Amino acid sequence: MTEGSLSRLPRENIELPGGAVLRRRSLVSDDAFIDAVAADVGHLGEWLRWAQHPPTREETEGFRAEQDADWDAGRSFVYVLTPADRFDEVLGGGAMFPNGEDGVLEIGYWVCSPATGRGLATRAAAALTEEGLALPGVRAMEIHCDQANVRSAGIPPRLGYRLLRIEPDEPQTAAEAGQSMVWRHDGAGPRPLLQAP
């Protein structure tokens, strides 16, 4: 899986408790994505390397096309988080992608500031963990987050992840401390709870 692809693809829509849905990125309009990120660059840019400036249409279209090709090839899977009944409101997002170790997928997650404090990031991370562990050939999931990102670092232990190590990582945003926490869930023990707060 490090350089190859998965033999089965994840679901394109993953419903979360509470009425939100993780949708394959290509199912949500570029306009909705651009509007959400551009309106929240100050918040998102603290921790997301790709959100340091408002996205242009050209960048967005290019990234979406790459993400679509990677999905279809079974390499990586990018989602956008929306309300269950709307495709034009972006609440956040998540992704699953190879981290370089055979049989291991890494996940990432983000939530726009108006939607924070409602448990969406936790539920999205739980759903991605369950989805990833159910894929053939996947034996573990990982979450990497900067040690200074206290809110994000609180999510993995609630979902049954264990801290493997803390390693130096070149800061890519102004808020990062340059120490990456590496968390792993190998499917043993408690499973992530989708209703986790």
mmCIF file of C-alpha atoms in Angstrom:
data_model
loop_
_atom_site.group_PDB
_atom_site.id
_atom_site.type_symbol
_atom_site.label_atom_id
_atom_site.label_comp_id
_atom_site.label_asym_id
_atom_site.label_seq_id
_atom_site.Cartn_x
_atom_site.Cartn_y
_atom_site.Cartn_z
ATOM 1 C CA MET A 1 0.000 0.000 0.000
ATOM 2 C CA THR A 2 2.965 2.344 0.331
ATOM 3 C CA GLU A 3 3.220 2.891 -3.414
ATOM 4 C CA GLY A 4 0.309 0.771 -4.632
ATOM 5 C CA SER A 5 -3.403 1.052 -4.241
ATOM 6 C CA LEU A 6 -6.216 -0.553 -2.294
ATOM 7 C CA SER A 7 -8.244 -3.332 -3.870
ATOM 8 C CA ARG A 8 -11.496 -1.855 -2.520
ATOM 9 C CA LEU A 9 -12.405 1.810 -2.164
ATOM 10 C CA PRO A 10 -14.028 3.425 0.881
ATOM 11 C CA ARG A 11 -17.566 4.762 0.857
ATOM 12 C CA GLU A 12 -18.060 8.103 -0.889
ATOM 13 C CA ASN A 13 -20.544 9.282 1.736
ATOM 14 C CA ILE A 14 -20.137 8.498 5.430
ATOM 15 C CA GLU A 15 -22.993 9.646 7.651
ATOM 16 C CA LEU A 16 -22.033 10.816 11.122
ATOM 17 C CA PRO A 17 -24.276 10.901 14.187
ATOM 18 C CA GLY A 18 -25.780 14.341 14.604
ATOM 19 C CA GLY A 19 -26.587 15.007 10.972
ATOM 20 C CA ALA A 20 -23.252 15.678 9.229
ATOM 21 C CA VAL A 21 -21.826 13.719 6.309
ATOM 22 C CA LEU A 22 -18.284 13.149 5.088
ATOM 23 C CA ARG A 23 -18.598 13.368 1.304
ATOM 24 C CA ARG A 24 -16.028 12.554 -1.351
ATOM 25 C CA ARG A 25 -14.446 15.892 -2.259
ATOM 26 C CA SER A 26 -15.639 15.776 -5.880
ATOM 27 C CA LEU A 27 -19.276 15.575 -4.713
ATOM 28 C CA VAL A 28 -19.081 19.078 -3.203
ATOM 29 C CA SER A 29 -18.804 22.144 -5.427
ATOM 30 C CA ASP A 30 -15.576 24.077 -5.753
ATOM 31 C CA ASP A 31 -17.519 27.254 -4.914
ATOM 32 C CA ALA A 32 -18.630 25.869 -1.551
ATOM 33 C CA PHE A 33 -15.090 24.740 -0.727
ATOM 34 C CA ILE A 34 -13.494 28.046 -1.785
ATOM 35 C CA ASP A 35 -16.056 30.119 0.138
ATOM 36 C CA ALA A 36 -15.589 28.142 3.366
ATOM 37 C CA VAL A 37 -11.797 28.178 3.335
ATOM 38 C CA ALA A 38 -11.488 31.795 2.172
ATOM 39 C CA ALA A 39 -13.809 32.955 4.961
ATOM 40 C CA ASP A 40 -11.789 31.094 7.602
ATOM 41 C CA VAL A 41 -8.134 31.354 6.562
ATOM 42 C CA GLY A 42 -7.185 32.958 9.879
ATOM 43 C CA HIS A 43 -8.461 29.934 11.810
ATOM 44 C CA LEU A 44 -7.606 27.135 9.373
ATOM 45 C CA GLY A 45 -4.208 28.527 8.468
ATOM 46 C CA GLU A 46 -2.978 28.145 12.049
ATOM 47 C CA TRP A 47 -2.593 24.389 11.564
ATOM 48 C CA LEU A 48 -3.252 23.529 7.912
ATOM 49 C CA ARG A 49 -0.322 23.922 5.552
ATOM 50 C CA TRP A 50 -2.630 24.157 2.525
ATOM 51 C CA ALA A 51 -4.813 26.920 4.042
ATOM 52 C CA GLN A 52 -2.255 29.706 4.396
ATOM 53 C CA HIS A 53 -4.125 31.930 1.930
ATOM 54 C CA PRO A 54 -7.575 31.998 0.320
ATOM 55 C CA PRO A 55 -7.649 29.309 -2.371
ATOM 56 C CA THR A 56 -7.854 30.401 -5.983
ATOM 57 C CA ARG A 57 -10.216 28.708 -8.403
ATOM 58 C CA GLU A 58 -7.274 27.379 -10.414
ATOM 59 C CA GLU A 59 -5.650 25.849 -7.306
ATOM 60 C CA THR A 60 -8.925 24.367 -6.138
ATOM 61 C CA GLU A 61 -9.756 22.817 -9.505
ATOM 62 C CA GLY A 62 -6.235 21.393 -9.788
ATOM 63 C CA PHE A 63 -6.255 19.886 -6.288
ATOM 64 C CA ARG A 64 -9.735 18.430 -6.810
ATOM 65 C CA ALA A 65 -8.662 16.777 -10.071
ATOM 66 C CA GLU A 66 -5.574 15.276 -8.359
ATOM 67 C CA GLN A 67 -7.667 14.095 -5.409
ATOM 68 C CA ASP A 68 -10.211 12.530 -7.756
ATOM 69 C CA ALA A 69 -7.495 10.647 -9.655
ATOM 70 C CA ASP A 70 -5.935 9.440 -6.390
ATOM 71 C CA TRP A 71 -9.330 8.249 -5.131
ATOM 72 C CA ASP A 72 -10.139 6.351 -8.321
ATOM 73 C CA ALA A 73 -6.684 4.735 -8.223
ATOM 74 C CA GLY A 74 -7.165 3.693 -4.571
ATOM 75 C CA ARG A 75 -4.253 5.787 -3.294
ATOM 76 C CA SER A 76 -5.782 8.440 -1.029
ATOM 77 C CA PHE A 77 -9.244 9.647 -0.104
ATOM 78 C CA VAL A 78 -10.248 13.263 0.577
ATOM 79 C CA TYR A 79 -13.602 14.145 2.112
ATOM 80 C CA VAL A 80 -15.511 17.350 2.804
ATOM 81 C CA LEU A 81 -17.802 17.570 5.835
ATOM 82 C CA THR A 82 -21.253 19.023 5.164
ATOM 83 C CA PRO A 83 -24.677 19.038 6.793
ATOM 84 C CA ALA A 84 -26.676 15.950 5.849
ATOM 85 C CA ASP A 85 -29.166 17.900 3.753
ATOM 86 C CA ARG A 86 -26.756 20.329 2.035
ATOM 87 C CA PHE A 87 -23.915 20.066 -0.447
ATOM 88 C CA ASP A 88 -23.263 23.814 -0.544
ATOM 89 C CA GLU A 89 -22.149 24.323 3.094
ATOM 90 C CA VAL A 90 -18.694 23.128 4.077
ATOM 91 C CA LEU A 91 -18.202 22.486 7.804
ATOM 92 C CA GLY A 92 -14.749 20.915 7.527
ATOM 93 C CA GLY A 93 -13.097 17.876 6.043
ATOM 94 C CA GLY A 94 -10.901 14.860 6.440
ATOM 95 C CA ALA A 95 -8.705 12.469 4.521
ATOM 96 C CA MET A 96 -7.109 9.028 4.541
ATOM 97 C CA PHE A 97 -3.738 8.554 2.860
ATOM 98 C CA PRO A 98 -0.675 6.267 2.957
ATOM 99 C CA ASN A 99 2.003 7.361 5.403
ATOM 100 C CA GLY A 100 4.854 5.356 3.882
ATOM 101 C CA GLU A 101 4.475 2.240 6.039
ATOM 102 C CA ASP A 102 2.914 -0.822 4.449
ATOM 103 C CA GLY A 103 -0.626 -1.453 5.696
ATOM 104 C CA VAL A 104 -0.940 1.882 7.512
ATOM 105 C CA LEU A 105 -3.197 4.776 6.574
ATOM 106 C CA GLU A 106 -2.903 8.203 8.148
ATOM 107 C CA ILE A 107 -5.933 10.399 8.677
ATOM 108 C CA GLY A 108 -6.291 14.132 8.930
ATOM 109 C CA TYR A 109 -9.291 16.259 9.890
ATOM 110 C CA TRP A 110 -10.263 19.924 10.122
ATOM 111 C CA VAL A 111 -13.318 21.953 11.073
ATOM 112 C CA CYS A 112 -14.222 25.531 10.156
ATOM 113 C CA SER A 113 -14.402 27.869 13.146
ATOM 114 C CA PRO A 114 -18.218 28.349 13.083
ATOM 115 C CA ALA A 115 -18.587 24.557 13.506
ATOM 116 C CA THR A 116 -16.014 24.000 16.264
ATOM 117 C CA GLY A 117 -16.995 22.845 19.736
ATOM 118 C CA ARG A 118 -19.699 20.452 18.493
ATOM 119 C CA GLY A 119 -17.645 17.241 18.373
ATOM 120 C CA LEU A 120 -17.512 17.159 14.572
ATOM 121 C CA ALA A 121 -13.760 16.587 14.367
ATOM 122 C CA THR A 122 -13.976 13.716 16.843
ATOM 123 C CA ARG A 123 -16.875 12.079 15.006
ATOM 124 C CA ALA A 124 -15.163 12.557 11.645
ATOM 125 C CA ALA A 125 -11.918 11.038 12.947
ATOM 126 C CA ALA A 126 -13.839 8.103 14.453
ATOM 127 C CA ALA A 127 -15.647 7.486 11.159
ATOM 128 C CA LEU A 128 -12.435 7.658 9.112
ATOM 129 C CA THR A 129 -10.717 5.294 11.542
ATOM 130 C CA GLU A 130 -13.521 2.735 11.254
ATOM 131 C CA GLU A 131 -13.692 3.117 7.480
ATOM 132 C CA GLY A 132 -9.938 2.730 7.079
ATOM 133 C CA LEU A 133 -9.613 -0.298 9.344
ATOM 134 C CA ALA A 134 -12.345 -2.033 7.332
ATOM 135 C CA LEU A 135 -10.390 -1.736 4.064
ATOM 136 C CA PRO A 136 -8.488 -4.806 2.857
ATOM 137 C CA GLY A 137 -4.781 -4.694 3.611
ATOM 138 C CA VAL A 138 -5.065 -1.947 6.232
ATOM 139 C CA ARG A 139 -3.737 -3.084 9.617
ATOM 140 C CA ALA A 140 -3.461 0.263 11.422
ATOM 141 C CA MET A 141 -4.462 3.902 11.276
ATOM 142 C CA GLU A 142 -2.353 6.861 12.385
ATOM 143 C CA ILE A 143 -2.985 10.473 13.330
ATOM 144 C CA HIS A 144 -0.101 12.948 13.283
ATOM 145 C CA CYS A 145 -0.543 16.358 14.863
ATOM 146 C CA ASP A 146 1.717 19.075 16.135
ATOM 147 C CA GLN A 147 2.203 18.995 19.898
ATOM 148 C CA ALA A 148 1.063 22.616 20.161
ATOM 149 C CA ASN A 149 -2.317 21.769 18.616
ATOM 150 C CA VAL A 150 -3.913 20.829 21.928
ATOM 151 C CA ARG A 151 -7.488 20.512 20.621
ATOM 152 C CA SER A 152 -6.496 18.158 17.827
ATOM 153 C CA ALA A 153 -4.195 16.143 20.094
ATOM 154 C CA GLY A 154 -7.111 15.490 22.452
ATOM 155 C CA ILE A 155 -8.981 13.483 19.825
ATOM 156 C CA PRO A 156 -6.798 10.368 19.243
ATOM 157 C CA PRO A 157 -6.788 9.088 22.843
ATOM 158 C CA ARG A 158 -10.588 9.417 23.011
ATOM 159 C CA LEU A 159 -10.795 7.082 20.006
ATOM 160 C CA GLY A 160 -8.493 4.367 21.317
ATOM 161 C CA TYR A 161 -5.288 5.557 19.654
ATOM 162 C CA ARG A 162 -2.019 5.210 21.567
ATOM 163 C CA LEU A 163 0.866 7.634 21.380
ATOM 164 C CA LEU A 164 3.788 5.978 19.564
ATOM 165 C CA ARG A 165 6.302 8.800 19.675
ATOM 166 C CA ILE A 166 6.932 12.521 19.440
ATOM 167 C CA GLU A 167 9.344 13.442 16.661
ATOM 168 C CA PRO A 168 10.842 16.618 15.214
ATOM 169 C CA ASP A 169 8.916 17.999 12.251
ATOM 170 C CA GLU A 170 9.757 21.206 10.415
ATOM 171 C CA PRO A 171 7.027 23.780 11.254
ATOM 172 C CA GLN A 172 4.913 24.661 8.216
ATOM 173 C CA THR A 173 2.582 27.144 9.920
ATOM 174 C CA ALA A 174 3.135 29.923 12.425
ATOM 175 C CA ALA A 175 1.377 28.034 15.216
ATOM 176 C CA GLU A 176 3.285 24.759 14.920
ATOM 177 C CA ALA A 177 5.935 23.955 17.525
ATOM 178 C CA GLY A 178 7.838 21.547 15.277
ATOM 179 C CA GLN A 179 7.164 18.454 17.415
ATOM 180 C CA SER A 180 4.820 15.955 15.775
ATOM 181 C CA MET A 181 2.800 13.549 17.916
ATOM 182 C CA VAL A 182 2.315 10.193 16.174
ATOM 183 C CA TRP A 183 -0.761 8.257 17.343
ATOM 184 C CA ARG A 184 -1.716 4.740 16.172
ATOM 185 C CA HIS A 185 -4.837 2.557 16.278
ATOM 186 C CA ASP A 186 -4.276 -1.061 15.215
ATOM 187 C CA GLY A 187 -7.863 -2.194 15.559
ATOM 188 C CA ALA A 188 -7.238 -3.977 18.854
ATOM 189 C CA GLY A 189 -8.937 -2.945 22.052
ATOM 190 C CA PRO A 190 -11.753 -0.403 22.157
ATOM 191 C CA ARG A 191 -13.053 0.654 18.750
ATOM 192 C CA PRO A 192 -13.710 4.325 18.017
ATOM 193 C CA LEU A 193 -17.183 5.371 19.014
ATOM 194 C CA LEU A 194 -18.976 7.342 16.324
ATOM 195 C CA GLN A 195 -21.093 9.013 18.974
ATOM 196 C CA ALA A 196 -17.966 10.250 20.778
ATOM 197 C CA PRO A 197 -18.316 13.899 21.867
#
